[in-house]
Amino acid sequence: MKRRNFIRGLALLPALPLLGSHAPSSLAAAISGTTSVTPLDKPHSAWRELLSPQAYAVLFEEDTERAGSSPLNHEKRSGTYVCAACYLPLFDSQHKYESGTGWPSFTQPIEGHVGLKSDRTLFFPRTEYHCARCGGHQGHVFDDGPKPRGERWCNNGLALRFIVAGESLPELRS
């Protein structure tokens, strides 16, 4: 574990009650293995030329951006949130909400466009999710979201690109 991630984890201790627990087992069972996307056979290092150093660190070194730092926190327009690396659509704006956490949050992803894995880098288990196409780290899913699903897909803004409704989605990168 990187020292900075450990220190960040310590800073989050007072907020643990607000963060919620790991994803419900029913959610993990429902999503794991259900992808309609063909994964890219591209090494993570090849993305370094296409991304800012900060976006690369989040997407392919599983770093986390500072809470409250993303302009996407305040994005209210209709549109689609795509992976900042490969441009796969991950979230529809109709599922975005203000969670109060400092990161863009959604009630659900586009079905089959994310993959899950267990993350034990902090003091409690969490469920991490990645772009199903390029493997880029997006964030974590928690079970403290709004009804009816109860899910909070907490995303790094640097891992997303917002496309306003009516604009063409970018061509998928390969």
mmCIF file of C-alpha atoms in Angstrom:
data_model
loop_
_atom_site.group_PDB
_atom_site.id
_atom_site.type_symbol
_atom_site.label_atom_id
_atom_site.label_comp_id
_atom_site.label_asym_id
_atom_site.label_seq_id
_atom_site.Cartn_x
_atom_site.Cartn_y
_atom_site.Cartn_z
ATOM 1 C CA MET A 1 0.000 0.000 0.000
ATOM 2 C CA LYS A 2 1.302 3.440 -0.856
ATOM 3 C CA ARG A 3 2.025 5.588 2.173
ATOM 4 C CA ARG A 4 -0.162 8.416 0.859
ATOM 5 C CA ASN A 5 -3.119 6.028 0.519
ATOM 6 C CA PHE A 6 -2.590 4.865 4.094
ATOM 7 C CA ILE A 7 -2.501 8.465 5.304
ATOM 8 C CA ARG A 8 -5.639 9.280 3.283
ATOM 9 C CA GLY A 9 -7.311 6.300 4.920
ATOM 10 C CA LEU A 10 -6.440 7.633 8.361
ATOM 11 C CA ALA A 11 -7.915 11.003 7.419
ATOM 12 C CA LEU A 12 -11.188 9.268 6.509
ATOM 13 C CA LEU A 13 -11.623 7.547 9.889
ATOM 14 C CA PRO A 14 -13.910 10.278 11.306
ATOM 15 C CA ALA A 15 -16.101 9.962 8.186
ATOM 16 C CA LEU A 16 -16.494 6.171 8.265
ATOM 17 C CA PRO A 17 -20.146 6.297 9.376
ATOM 18 C CA LEU A 18 -20.890 8.477 6.333
ATOM 19 C CA LEU A 19 -19.147 6.209 3.846
ATOM 20 C CA GLY A 20 -21.391 3.194 4.211
ATOM 21 C CA SER A 21 -20.340 -0.407 3.926
ATOM 22 C CA HIS A 22 -19.241 -2.435 0.951
ATOM 23 C CA ALA A 23 -21.724 -3.236 -1.771
ATOM 24 C CA PRO A 24 -24.550 -5.621 -0.927
ATOM 25 C CA SER A 25 -23.815 -9.211 -1.909
ATOM 26 C CA SER A 26 -26.879 -9.158 -4.170
ATOM 27 C CA LEU A 27 -25.349 -6.267 -6.120
ATOM 28 C CA ALA A 28 -22.013 -8.017 -6.546
ATOM 29 C CA ALA A 29 -23.749 -11.192 -7.647
ATOM 30 C CA ALA A 30 -25.942 -9.285 -10.083
ATOM 31 C CA ILE A 31 -23.087 -7.437 -11.784
ATOM 32 C CA SER A 32 -19.992 -9.617 -11.621
ATOM 33 C CA GLY A 33 -19.583 -11.530 -14.821
ATOM 34 C CA THR A 34 -22.411 -9.714 -16.626
ATOM 35 C CA THR A 35 -20.606 -7.571 -19.134
ATOM 36 C CA SER A 36 -21.566 -7.017 -22.742
ATOM 37 C CA VAL A 37 -18.243 -5.341 -23.478
ATOM 38 C CA THR A 38 -15.151 -6.892 -25.024
ATOM 39 C CA PRO A 39 -12.128 -5.990 -22.886
ATOM 40 C CA LEU A 40 -9.226 -4.266 -24.646
ATOM 41 C CA ASP A 41 -5.904 -6.062 -24.828
ATOM 42 C CA LYS A 42 -3.855 -2.923 -24.170
ATOM 43 C CA PRO A 43 -1.315 -2.532 -21.378
ATOM 44 C CA HIS A 44 -2.126 0.135 -18.828
ATOM 45 C CA SER A 45 1.175 1.874 -19.581
ATOM 46 C CA ALA A 46 -0.018 2.543 -23.157
ATOM 47 C CA TRP A 47 -2.688 4.875 -21.760
ATOM 48 C CA ARG A 48 -0.034 7.133 -20.204
ATOM 49 C CA GLU A 49 0.451 9.004 -23.522
ATOM 50 C CA LEU A 50 -3.276 9.733 -23.824
ATOM 51 C CA LEU A 51 -4.057 10.900 -20.284
ATOM 52 C CA SER A 52 -2.924 13.592 -17.882
ATOM 53 C CA PRO A 53 -0.602 12.290 -15.144
ATOM 54 C CA GLN A 54 -3.415 12.768 -12.590
ATOM 55 C CA ALA A 55 -6.002 10.867 -14.674
ATOM 56 C CA TYR A 56 -3.487 8.075 -15.342
ATOM 57 C CA ALA A 57 -2.774 7.767 -11.603
ATOM 58 C CA VAL A 58 -6.494 7.422 -10.822
ATOM 59 C CA LEU A 59 -7.363 5.103 -13.696
ATOM 60 C CA PHE A 60 -4.359 2.793 -13.771
ATOM 61 C CA GLU A 61 -2.651 3.163 -10.386
ATOM 62 C CA GLU A 62 -5.956 3.235 -8.445
ATOM 63 C CA ASP A 63 -5.234 6.612 -6.887
ATOM 64 C CA THR A 64 -8.064 8.821 -5.581
ATOM 65 C CA GLU A 65 -8.543 12.476 -6.364
ATOM 66 C CA ARG A 66 -9.076 14.957 -3.537
ATOM 67 C CA ALA A 67 -12.713 15.225 -2.440
ATOM 68 C CA GLY A 68 -14.477 18.276 -3.858
ATOM 69 C CA SER A 69 -11.879 18.833 -6.582
ATOM 70 C CA SER A 70 -13.880 17.694 -9.632
ATOM 71 C CA PRO A 71 -15.920 20.140 -11.725
ATOM 72 C CA LEU A 72 -18.214 17.165 -12.446
ATOM 73 C CA ASN A 73 -19.525 17.458 -8.876
ATOM 74 C CA HIS A 74 -21.523 20.480 -10.030
ATOM 75 C CA GLU A 75 -22.543 19.179 -13.469
ATOM 76 C CA LYS A 76 -26.348 19.304 -13.724
ATOM 77 C CA ARG A 77 -26.939 19.038 -17.489
ATOM 78 C CA SER A 78 -28.355 15.991 -19.226
ATOM 79 C CA GLY A 79 -25.795 13.770 -20.877
ATOM 80 C CA THR A 80 -23.544 10.755 -20.594
ATOM 81 C CA TYR A 81 -20.467 10.147 -18.470
ATOM 82 C CA VAL A 82 -17.849 8.122 -20.342
ATOM 83 C CA CYS A 83 -14.588 6.535 -19.207
ATOM 84 C CA ALA A 84 -11.830 9.138 -19.551
ATOM 85 C CA ALA A 85 -9.480 6.502 -20.998
ATOM 86 C CA CYS A 86 -11.416 4.471 -23.574
ATOM 87 C CA TYR A 87 -14.658 6.531 -23.812
ATOM 88 C CA LEU A 88 -16.997 3.658 -22.962
ATOM 89 C CA PRO A 89 -20.282 5.148 -21.647
ATOM 90 C CA LEU A 90 -20.520 4.329 -17.926
ATOM 91 C CA PHE A 91 -23.303 6.494 -16.458
ATOM 92 C CA ASP A 92 -26.362 8.377 -17.639
ATOM 93 C CA SER A 93 -26.893 11.783 -16.026
ATOM 94 C CA GLN A 94 -30.412 10.811 -14.928
ATOM 95 C CA HIS A 95 -28.745 8.565 -12.320
ATOM 96 C CA LYS A 96 -26.417 11.250 -10.906
ATOM 97 C CA TYR A 97 -27.186 12.745 -7.508
ATOM 98 C CA GLU A 98 -25.564 14.903 -4.846
ATOM 99 C CA SER A 99 -24.256 12.511 -2.198
ATOM 100 C CA GLY A 100 -22.423 15.130 -0.127
ATOM 101 C CA THR A 101 -19.196 13.095 -0.305
ATOM 102 C CA GLY A 102 -17.242 15.414 -2.612
ATOM 103 C CA TRP A 103 -17.148 12.991 -5.551
ATOM 104 C CA PRO A 104 -19.587 12.571 -8.452
ATOM 105 C CA SER A 105 -22.094 9.934 -7.365
ATOM 106 C CA PHE A 106 -24.609 7.840 -9.261
ATOM 107 C CA THR A 107 -27.386 5.426 -8.316
ATOM 108 C CA GLN A 108 -26.439 2.919 -11.009
ATOM 109 C CA PRO A 109 -24.061 2.407 -13.942
ATOM 110 C CA ILE A 110 -24.958 1.498 -17.500
ATOM 111 C CA GLU A 111 -25.629 -2.233 -17.280
ATOM 112 C CA GLY A 112 -22.681 -4.428 -18.230
ATOM 113 C CA HIS A 113 -20.197 -1.540 -18.542
ATOM 114 C CA VAL A 114 -18.405 -1.958 -15.200
ATOM 115 C CA GLY A 115 -16.626 -4.791 -13.445
ATOM 116 C CA LEU A 116 -16.299 -5.271 -9.681
ATOM 117 C CA LYS A 117 -13.541 -6.469 -7.386
ATOM 118 C CA SER A 118 -12.900 -6.534 -3.668
ATOM 119 C CA ASP A 119 -10.712 -3.739 -2.258
ATOM 120 C CA ARG A 120 -9.109 -4.147 1.153
ATOM 121 C CA THR A 121 -6.644 -1.228 1.082
ATOM 122 C CA LEU A 122 -8.351 0.586 3.976
ATOM 123 C CA PHE A 123 -9.511 -0.776 7.310
ATOM 124 C CA PHE A 124 -12.760 -2.207 5.975
ATOM 125 C CA PRO A 125 -13.648 -4.113 2.804
ATOM 126 C CA ARG A 126 -15.016 -2.110 -0.100
ATOM 127 C CA THR A 127 -16.208 -2.966 -3.580
ATOM 128 C CA GLU A 128 -14.179 -1.264 -6.287
ATOM 129 C CA TYR A 129 -15.413 -0.892 -9.836
ATOM 130 C CA HIS A 130 -13.587 -0.500 -13.125
ATOM 131 C CA CYS A 131 -14.430 0.244 -16.742
ATOM 132 C CA ALA A 132 -15.293 -3.138 -18.275
ATOM 133 C CA ARG A 133 -13.459 -2.239 -21.493
ATOM 134 C CA CYS A 134 -10.066 -0.773 -20.489
ATOM 135 C CA GLY A 135 -9.955 -1.796 -16.829
ATOM 136 C CA GLY A 136 -9.576 1.819 -15.666
ATOM 137 C CA HIS A 137 -10.346 2.297 -11.954
ATOM 138 C CA GLN A 138 -13.446 4.459 -11.516
ATOM 139 C CA GLY A 139 -14.327 4.344 -7.830
ATOM 140 C CA HIS A 140 -16.215 2.349 -5.212
ATOM 141 C CA VAL A 141 -19.831 1.297 -4.763
ATOM 142 C CA PHE A 142 -21.544 1.503 -1.370
ATOM 143 C CA ASP A 143 -24.946 0.484 -0.038
ATOM 144 C CA ASP A 144 -25.897 3.894 1.399
ATOM 145 C CA GLY A 145 -27.461 5.467 -1.697
ATOM 146 C CA PRO A 146 -31.018 6.694 -2.221
ATOM 147 C CA LYS A 147 -34.024 4.443 -2.675
ATOM 148 C CA PRO A 148 -35.113 2.378 -4.469
ATOM 149 C CA ARG A 149 -31.739 0.726 -5.263
ATOM 150 C CA GLY A 150 -29.808 1.979 -2.224
ATOM 151 C CA GLU A 151 -26.535 2.161 -4.173
ATOM 152 C CA ARG A 152 -23.941 4.951 -4.273
ATOM 153 C CA TRP A 153 -21.502 4.614 -7.153
ATOM 154 C CA CYS A 154 -18.835 7.052 -5.950
ATOM 155 C CA ASN A 155 -16.637 8.013 -8.911
ATOM 156 C CA ASN A 156 -13.401 9.916 -9.393
ATOM 157 C CA GLY A 157 -14.142 12.887 -11.645
ATOM 158 C CA LEU A 158 -10.742 12.489 -13.323
ATOM 159 C CA ALA A 159 -11.816 9.020 -14.468
ATOM 160 C CA LEU A 160 -14.820 10.414 -16.359
ATOM 161 C CA ARG A 161 -15.533 12.696 -19.275
ATOM 162 C CA PHE A 162 -18.982 14.328 -19.568
ATOM 163 C CA ILE A 163 -20.736 14.501 -22.942
ATOM 164 C CA VAL A 164 -23.733 16.867 -23.065
ATOM 165 C CA ALA A 165 -26.996 15.412 -24.394
ATOM 166 C CA GLY A 166 -27.315 16.108 -28.111
ATOM 167 C CA GLU A 167 -23.558 15.931 -28.732
ATOM 168 C CA SER A 168 -22.140 12.815 -30.337
ATOM 169 C CA LEU A 169 -20.377 10.421 -28.038
ATOM 170 C CA PRO A 170 -16.662 10.164 -28.861
ATOM 171 C CA GLU A 171 -15.495 7.172 -30.852
ATOM 172 C CA LEU A 172 -14.222 4.422 -28.567
ATOM 173 C CA ARG A 173 -10.451 4.439 -28.186
ATOM 174 C CA SER A 174 -8.618 1.228 -28.874
#
